[in-house]
């Protein structure tokens, strides 16, 4: 049975969209089982592995890292480390990266893997790469911020969200005040840059006049920022960071869900890049959930993830546990990227659905 809970905008005013609340029989163990089955399908259909490297077919190079993050999240939730060798080979594979955002995805995955296996080379890579990127691609254009590309043509949201998130992870790994300083320097710039619009959603980037360019509010831009804000809260205990993250999360749930309550991208046709975006959002939404004290906000997020997890698993018998990119039973767009997004969704359901 599906009922409705009215989402409140940050201003306190009611908005017209409603977030579905699912009365579902699925529990923690069942969502964990769905994640496991989805991982088995990911490996069976798309894993490409040699003795020295692993990747997944049909993806863009940067997506190796959020796919590895999905698997590492499952390892942490389940305690099952049998996936670790595949993850280690994938994170070591830097082939095909292009742009500062790609390099930051690699830094972040290296730090998450370091948290699991404590390999010094992973931390050394992350520190070296972070220094290179900040030395070479952070400047005073638009008052600060990192360039997206090596040619320095565009300052965008995702690169700077990743920079913030990576800095907070480096601080967690090392306790070095350098990364504490970078974390708050990046957030101060991001917060005043105008990238967060008046609907509390993050647009794609800045125009040549250093103003919000009004381009699409992709779901992953609403996700990675949550990870950075959560870690800022863990660093300085300022609950305002959780409040800001919750506001962005609720705005995304409200504005980026279709009439059936399923999360959608603002771009109707999903290229390979976009097929993993929703997974990145719910990954961080799942991490935000334990830090939210307001019971109504927790219900909204729990209901949203539960409904989407139900929709994504409502598969035709012939699918072989493939998760389509649209999280519904109306499309048939499959691949490693969309499969990883489904794994993120079921991982999040394990920790948020009661």
GROMACS .gro file of C-alpha atoms in nm:
model
  354
    1UNK     CA    1   0.000   0.000   0.000
    2UNK     CA    2   0.127   0.350  -0.082
    3UNK     CA    3   0.023   0.659   0.114
    4UNK     CA    4   0.158   1.012   0.088
    5UNK     CA    5   0.359   1.246   0.307
    6UNK     CA    6   0.370   1.611   0.211
    7UNK     CA    7   0.723   1.742   0.168
    8UNK     CA    8   0.788   2.089   0.303
    9UNK     CA    9   1.015   2.324   0.115
   10UNK     CA   10   1.304   2.486   0.301
   11UNK     CA   11   1.092   2.800   0.348
   12UNK     CA   12   0.832   2.594   0.532
   13UNK     CA   13   0.580   2.630   0.250
   14UNK     CA   14   0.410   2.322   0.111
   15UNK     CA   15   0.507   2.206  -0.234
   16UNK     CA   16   0.277   2.017  -0.462
   17UNK     CA   17   0.478   1.701  -0.514
   18UNK     CA   18   0.427   1.427  -0.263
   19UNK     CA   19   0.676   1.165  -0.154
   20UNK     CA   20   0.531   0.815  -0.148
   21UNK     CA   21   0.544   0.617   0.171
   22UNK     CA   22   0.568   0.247   0.105
   23UNK     CA   23   0.419  -0.011   0.331
   24UNK     CA   24   0.666  -0.281   0.231
   25UNK     CA   25   0.743  -0.629   0.355
   26UNK     CA   26   1.111  -0.589   0.270
   27UNK     CA   27   1.339  -0.573   0.571
   28UNK     CA   28   1.713  -0.522   0.624
   29UNK     CA   29   1.800  -0.881   0.537
   30UNK     CA   30   1.591  -0.874   0.220
   31UNK     CA   31   1.747  -0.551   0.096
   32UNK     CA   32   2.091  -0.693   0.170
   33UNK     CA   33   1.996  -0.999  -0.033
   34UNK     CA   34   1.885  -0.778  -0.323
   35UNK     CA   35   2.217  -0.594  -0.310
   36UNK     CA   36   2.403  -0.925  -0.314
   37UNK     CA   37   2.202  -1.059  -0.608
   38UNK     CA   38   2.259  -0.733  -0.796
   39UNK     CA   39   2.634  -0.760  -0.734
   40UNK     CA   40   2.634  -1.118  -0.862
   41UNK     CA   41   2.467  -0.996  -1.183
   42UNK     CA   42   2.714  -0.706  -1.213
   43UNK     CA   43   3.004  -0.950  -1.194
   44UNK     CA   44   2.847  -1.210  -1.421
   45UNK     CA   45   2.750  -0.973  -1.701
   46UNK     CA   46   3.001  -0.688  -1.697
   47UNK     CA   47   3.311  -0.761  -1.488
   48UNK     CA   48   3.634  -0.771  -1.691
   49UNK     CA   49   3.923  -0.894  -1.477
   50UNK     CA   50   4.284  -0.995  -1.530
   51UNK     CA   51   4.554  -1.082  -1.279
   52UNK     CA   52   4.653  -0.716  -1.253
   53UNK     CA   53   4.344  -0.511  -1.335
   54UNK     CA   54   3.968  -0.504  -1.322
   55UNK     CA   55   3.694  -0.289  -1.472
   56UNK     CA   56   3.340  -0.327  -1.599
   57UNK     CA   57   3.248  -0.325  -1.966
   58UNK     CA   58   3.037  -0.052  -2.122
   59UNK     CA   59   3.126   0.220  -1.873
   60UNK     CA   60   3.323   0.542  -1.889
   61UNK     CA   61   3.658   0.530  -1.710
   62UNK     CA   62   3.562   0.748  -1.412
   63UNK     CA   63   3.269   0.522  -1.330
   64UNK     CA   64   3.504   0.246  -1.213
   65UNK     CA   65   3.541   0.440  -0.890
   66UNK     CA   66   3.178   0.494  -0.787
   67UNK     CA   67   3.113   0.131  -0.886
   68UNK     CA   68   3.399   0.029  -0.655
   69UNK     CA   69   3.247   0.257  -0.389
   70UNK     CA   70   2.916   0.070  -0.423
   71UNK     CA   71   3.095  -0.259  -0.359
   72UNK     CA   72   3.292  -0.117  -0.067
   73UNK     CA   73   2.969   0.006   0.089
   74UNK     CA   74   2.827  -0.344   0.060
   75UNK     CA   75   3.141  -0.484   0.222
   76UNK     CA   76   3.100  -0.247   0.516
   77UNK     CA   77   2.729  -0.320   0.557
   78UNK     CA   78   2.751  -0.697   0.513
   79UNK     CA   79   3.098  -0.773   0.648
   80UNK     CA   80   3.159  -0.987   0.338
   81UNK     CA   81   3.512  -0.914   0.212
   82UNK     CA   82   3.511  -1.159  -0.079
   83UNK     CA   83   3.468  -0.863  -0.316
   84UNK     CA   84   3.782  -0.688  -0.191
   85UNK     CA   85   4.025  -0.827  -0.454
   86UNK     CA   86   3.804  -0.701  -0.738
   87UNK     CA   87   3.773  -0.362  -0.571
   88UNK     CA   88   4.149  -0.334  -0.516
   89UNK     CA   89   4.222  -0.406  -0.883
   90UNK     CA   90   3.954  -0.160  -0.998
   91UNK     CA   91   4.077   0.124  -0.777
   92UNK     CA   92   4.433   0.065  -0.899
   93UNK     CA   93   4.317   0.098  -1.260
   94UNK     CA   94   4.363   0.463  -1.362
   95UNK     CA   95   4.336   0.404  -1.738
   96UNK     CA   96   4.132   0.652  -1.943
   97UNK     CA   97   4.082   0.926  -1.686
   98UNK     CA   98   4.027   1.272  -1.832
   99UNK     CA   99   3.972   1.582  -1.624
  100UNK     CA  100   4.006   1.691  -1.266
  101UNK     CA  101   3.674   1.541  -1.163
  102UNK     CA  102   3.789   1.200  -1.288
  103UNK     CA  103   4.108   1.229  -1.086
  104UNK     CA  104   3.913   1.323  -0.774
  105UNK     CA  105   3.689   1.018  -0.809
  106UNK     CA  106   4.011   0.814  -0.803
  107UNK     CA  107   4.133   0.997  -0.492
  108UNK     CA  108   3.805   0.934  -0.310
  109UNK     CA  109   3.792   0.563  -0.393
  110UNK     CA  110   4.155   0.525  -0.289
  111UNK     CA  111   4.074   0.676   0.050
  112UNK     CA  112   3.769   0.456   0.097
  113UNK     CA  113   3.976   0.150   0.013
  114UNK     CA  114   4.250   0.271   0.248
  115UNK     CA  115   3.989   0.273   0.522
  116UNK     CA  116   3.933  -0.097   0.453
  117UNK     CA  117   4.282  -0.234   0.394
  118UNK     CA  118   4.519   0.038   0.529
  119UNK     CA  119   4.755   0.008   0.232
  120UNK     CA  120   4.999   0.303   0.262
  121UNK     CA  121   5.026   0.338  -0.116
  122UNK     CA  122   4.658   0.432  -0.139
  123UNK     CA  123   4.695   0.716   0.109
  124UNK     CA  124   5.016   0.832  -0.057
  125UNK     CA  125   4.844   0.841  -0.397
  126UNK     CA  126   4.551   1.039  -0.257
  127UNK     CA  127   4.774   1.295  -0.087
  128UNK     CA  128   5.001   1.338  -0.388
  129UNK     CA  129   4.715   1.371  -0.634
  130UNK     CA  130   4.523   1.612  -0.412
  131UNK     CA  131   4.827   1.839  -0.382
  132UNK     CA  132   4.881   1.831  -0.758
  133UNK     CA  133   4.519   1.920  -0.830
  134UNK     CA  134   4.498   2.205  -0.580
  135UNK     CA  135   4.836   2.346  -0.684
  136UNK     CA  136   4.757   2.333  -1.055
  137UNK     CA  137   4.383   2.393  -1.088
  138UNK     CA  138   4.260   2.605  -0.797
  139UNK     CA  139   4.289   2.977  -0.866
  140UNK     CA  140   4.121   3.311  -0.801
  141UNK     CA  141   3.891   3.305  -1.105
  142UNK     CA  142   3.536   3.344  -0.970
  143UNK     CA  143   3.689   3.406  -0.629
  144UNK     CA  144   3.830   3.055  -0.601
  145UNK     CA  145   3.725   2.703  -0.688
  146UNK     CA  146   3.882   2.431  -0.899
  147UNK     CA  147   3.862   2.406  -1.275
  148UNK     CA  148   3.682   2.104  -1.418
  149UNK     CA  149   3.917   2.057  -1.713
  150UNK     CA  150   4.289   2.081  -1.771
  151UNK     CA  151   4.231   2.362  -2.022
  152UNK     CA  152   4.068   2.572  -1.747
  153UNK     CA  153   3.748   2.654  -1.936
  154UNK     CA  154   3.479   2.568  -1.678
  155UNK     CA  155   3.430   2.574  -1.303
  156UNK     CA  156   3.153   2.335  -1.219
  157UNK     CA  157   2.974   2.189  -0.921
  158UNK     CA  158   3.081   1.827  -0.932
  159UNK     CA  159   3.455   1.897  -0.938
  160UNK     CA  160   3.429   2.124  -0.637
  161UNK     CA  161   3.195   1.891  -0.449
  162UNK     CA  162   3.446   1.611  -0.504
  163UNK     CA  163   3.728   1.841  -0.390
  164UNK     CA  164   3.540   1.911  -0.067
  165UNK     CA  165   3.455   1.547  -0.009
  166UNK     CA  166   3.812   1.434  -0.079
  167UNK     CA  167   3.953   1.695   0.162
  168UNK     CA  168   3.725   1.574   0.441
  169UNK     CA  169   3.823   1.212   0.378
  170UNK     CA  170   4.191   1.305   0.380
  171UNK     CA  171   4.142   1.477   0.714
  172UNK     CA  172   3.970   1.167   0.851
  173UNK     CA  173   4.257   0.950   0.727
  174UNK     CA  174   4.544   1.168   0.850
  175UNK     CA  175   4.426   1.426   1.103
  176UNK     CA  176   4.640   1.677   0.911
  177UNK     CA  177   4.512   2.034   0.960
  178UNK     CA  178   4.601   2.110   0.600
  179UNK     CA  179   4.298   1.908   0.490
  180UNK     CA  180   4.080   2.060   0.760
  181UNK     CA  181   4.166   2.402   0.617
  182UNK     CA  182   4.100   2.290   0.260
  183UNK     CA  183   3.766   2.139   0.359
  184UNK     CA  184   3.630   2.464   0.499
  185UNK     CA  185   3.798   2.678   0.233
  186UNK     CA  186   3.621   2.481  -0.039
  187UNK     CA  187   3.284   2.483   0.136
  188UNK     CA  188   3.305   2.858   0.201
  189UNK     CA  189   3.371   2.917  -0.168
  190UNK     CA  190   3.104   2.674  -0.283
  191UNK     CA  191   2.840   2.816  -0.050
  192UNK     CA  192   2.891   3.172  -0.173
  193UNK     CA  193   2.947   3.082  -0.539
  194UNK     CA  194   2.577   3.075  -0.626
  195UNK     CA  195   2.589   2.712  -0.740
  196UNK     CA  196   2.302   2.633  -0.501
  197UNK     CA  197   1.992   2.790  -0.653
  198UNK     CA  198   1.681   2.937  -0.491
  199UNK     CA  199   1.514   2.594  -0.500
  200UNK     CA  200   1.799   2.456  -0.285
  201UNK     CA  201   1.928   2.246  -0.574
  202UNK     CA  202   2.280   2.248  -0.715
  203UNK     CA  203   2.309   2.348  -1.080
  204UNK     CA  204   2.585   2.220  -1.307
  205UNK     CA  205   2.830   2.508  -1.293
  206UNK     CA  206   2.921   2.873  -1.338
  207UNK     CA  207   2.905   3.078  -1.656
  208UNK     CA  208   3.176   3.309  -1.791
  209UNK     CA  209   3.049   3.584  -1.561
  210UNK     CA  210   3.092   3.355  -1.257
  211UNK     CA  211   2.716   3.326  -1.208
  212UNK     CA  212   2.506   3.012  -1.177
  213UNK     CA  213   2.460   2.894  -1.537
  214UNK     CA  214   2.114   2.752  -1.474
  215UNK     CA  215   2.203   2.420  -1.632
  216UNK     CA  216   2.048   2.095  -1.520
  217UNK     CA  217   2.035   1.986  -1.157
  218UNK     CA  218   2.171   1.634  -1.202
  219UNK     CA  219   2.107   1.402  -0.911
  220UNK     CA  220   2.473   1.333  -0.838
  221UNK     CA  221   2.528   1.705  -0.783
  222UNK     CA  222   2.269   1.681  -0.506
  223UNK     CA  223   2.449   1.376  -0.366
  224UNK     CA  224   2.823   1.435  -0.340
  225UNK     CA  225   2.764   1.765  -0.160
  226UNK     CA  226   2.582   1.569   0.112
  227UNK     CA  227   2.893   1.361   0.172
  228UNK     CA  228   3.105   1.671   0.216
  229UNK     CA  229   2.856   1.836   0.451
  230UNK     CA  230   2.822   1.523   0.665
  231UNK     CA  231   3.197   1.511   0.711
  232UNK     CA  232   3.217   1.883   0.789
  233UNK     CA  233   2.967   1.818   1.067
  234UNK     CA  234   3.181   1.533   1.198
  235UNK     CA  235   3.478   1.770   1.198
  236UNK     CA  236   3.334   2.075   1.377
  237UNK     CA  237   3.001   1.945   1.520
  238UNK     CA  238   2.810   2.236   1.363
  239UNK     CA  239   2.459   2.099   1.311
  240UNK     CA  240   2.404   2.364   1.045
  241UNK     CA  241   2.588   2.140   0.800
  242UNK     CA  242   2.333   1.862   0.854
  243UNK     CA  243   2.050   2.115   0.821
  244UNK     CA  244   2.190   2.235   0.488
  245UNK     CA  245   2.238   1.880   0.365
  246UNK     CA  246   1.884   1.786   0.467
  247UNK     CA  247   1.743   2.089   0.286
  248UNK     CA  248   1.924   1.992  -0.035
  249UNK     CA  249   1.820   1.628   0.000
  250UNK     CA  250   1.452   1.714   0.051
  251UNK     CA  251   1.459   1.956  -0.241
  252UNK     CA  252   1.599   1.681  -0.463
  253UNK     CA  253   1.338   1.431  -0.346
  254UNK     CA  254   1.064   1.682  -0.418
  255UNK     CA  255   1.184   1.829  -0.747
  256UNK     CA  256   1.356   1.529  -0.903
  257UNK     CA  257   1.089   1.263  -0.851
  258UNK     CA  258   0.832   1.182  -1.116
  259UNK     CA  259   0.458   1.148  -1.060
  260UNK     CA  260   0.512   0.788  -0.947
  261UNK     CA  261   0.757   0.901  -0.678
  262UNK     CA  262   1.061   0.757  -0.857
  263UNK     CA  263   1.385   0.955  -0.873
  264UNK     CA  264   1.462   1.080  -1.224
  265UNK     CA  265   1.734   1.278  -1.396
  266UNK     CA  266   1.641   1.618  -1.541
  267UNK     CA  267   1.771   1.482  -1.873
  268UNK     CA  268   1.514   1.241  -2.013
  269UNK     CA  269   1.755   1.035  -2.225
  270UNK     CA  270   2.031   0.885  -2.012
  271UNK     CA  271   2.378   0.857  -2.163
  272UNK     CA  272   2.624   0.621  -1.992
  273UNK     CA  273   2.750   0.892  -1.755
  274UNK     CA  274   2.401   0.964  -1.624
  275UNK     CA  275   2.312   0.603  -1.560
  276UNK     CA  276   2.505   0.601  -1.232
  277UNK     CA  277   2.409   0.949  -1.108
  278UNK     CA  278   2.105   0.843  -0.904
  279UNK     CA  279   2.308   0.579  -0.725
  280UNK     CA  280   2.557   0.842  -0.615
  281UNK     CA  281   2.272   1.051  -0.474
  282UNK     CA  282   2.116   0.769  -0.271
  283UNK     CA  283   2.461   0.652  -0.154
  284UNK     CA  284   2.509   0.984   0.023
  285UNK     CA  285   2.144   1.008   0.124
  286UNK     CA  286   2.189   0.681   0.310
  287UNK     CA  287   2.490   0.826   0.490
  288UNK     CA  288   2.297   1.141   0.581
  289UNK     CA  289   2.004   0.952   0.733
  290UNK     CA  290   2.163   0.855   1.070
  291UNK     CA  291   2.254   1.218   1.139
  292UNK     CA  292   1.902   1.358   1.092
  293UNK     CA  293   1.723   1.413   1.421
  294UNK     CA  294   1.389   1.536   1.289
  295UNK     CA  295   1.147   1.243   1.278
  296UNK     CA  296   0.942   1.384   0.990
  297UNK     CA  297   1.253   1.429   0.775
  298UNK     CA  298   1.364   1.075   0.856
  299UNK     CA  299   1.024   0.943   0.747
  300UNK     CA  300   1.046   1.131   0.418
  301UNK     CA  301   1.388   0.989   0.337
  302UNK     CA  302   1.307   0.638   0.454
  303UNK     CA  303   0.985   0.635   0.252
  304UNK     CA  304   1.157   0.773  -0.057
  305UNK     CA  305   1.435   0.515  -0.054
  306UNK     CA  306   1.196   0.232   0.025
  307UNK     CA  307   0.964   0.326  -0.259
  308UNK     CA  308   1.247   0.356  -0.509
  309UNK     CA  309   1.400   0.028  -0.393
  310UNK     CA  310   1.063  -0.141  -0.441
  311UNK     CA  311   1.022   0.012  -0.787
  312UNK     CA  312   1.375  -0.081  -0.899
  313UNK     CA  313   1.331  -0.442  -0.786
  314UNK     CA  314   0.992  -0.479  -0.958
  315UNK     CA  315   1.161  -0.662  -1.243
  316UNK     CA  316   1.036  -0.876  -1.530
  317UNK     CA  317   1.113  -1.245  -1.482
  318UNK     CA  318   1.357  -1.241  -1.774
  319UNK     CA  319   1.579  -0.964  -1.634
  320UNK     CA  320   1.816  -1.187  -1.440
  321UNK     CA  321   1.827  -0.931  -1.157
  322UNK     CA  322   1.943  -0.655  -1.390
  323UNK     CA  323   1.847  -0.309  -1.263
  324UNK     CA  324   1.735  -0.071  -1.535
  325UNK     CA  325   1.857   0.286  -1.529
  326UNK     CA  326   1.508   0.428  -1.476
  327UNK     CA  327   1.424   0.219  -1.166
  328UNK     CA  328   1.094   0.113  -1.312
  329UNK     CA  329   0.935  -0.168  -1.508
  330UNK     CA  330   0.870   0.050  -1.813
  331UNK     CA  331   1.223   0.070  -1.959
  332UNK     CA  332   1.496  -0.172  -2.055
  333UNK     CA  333   1.817   0.031  -2.028
  334UNK     CA  334   2.074  -0.189  -1.856
  335UNK     CA  335   2.448  -0.178  -1.798
  336UNK     CA  336   2.715  -0.185  -1.532
  337UNK     CA  337   2.657   0.180  -1.439
  338UNK     CA  338   2.283   0.137  -1.383
  339UNK     CA  339   2.346  -0.191  -1.201
  340UNK     CA  340   2.581  -0.015  -0.959
  341UNK     CA  341   2.319   0.255  -0.902
  342UNK     CA  342   2.076  -0.019  -0.804
  343UNK     CA  343   2.331  -0.164  -0.562
  344UNK     CA  344   2.366   0.182  -0.405
  345UNK     CA  345   1.989   0.197  -0.369
  346UNK     CA  346   1.961  -0.138  -0.192
  347UNK     CA  347   2.260  -0.056   0.029
  348UNK     CA  348   2.085   0.267   0.131
  349UNK     CA  349   1.762   0.080   0.196
  350UNK     CA  350   1.943  -0.149   0.440
  351UNK     CA  351   2.025   0.146   0.667
  352UNK     CA  352   1.720   0.369   0.614
  353UNK     CA  353   1.414   0.149   0.578
  354UNK     CA  354   1.267   0.037   0.908
   0.00000   0.00000   0.00000
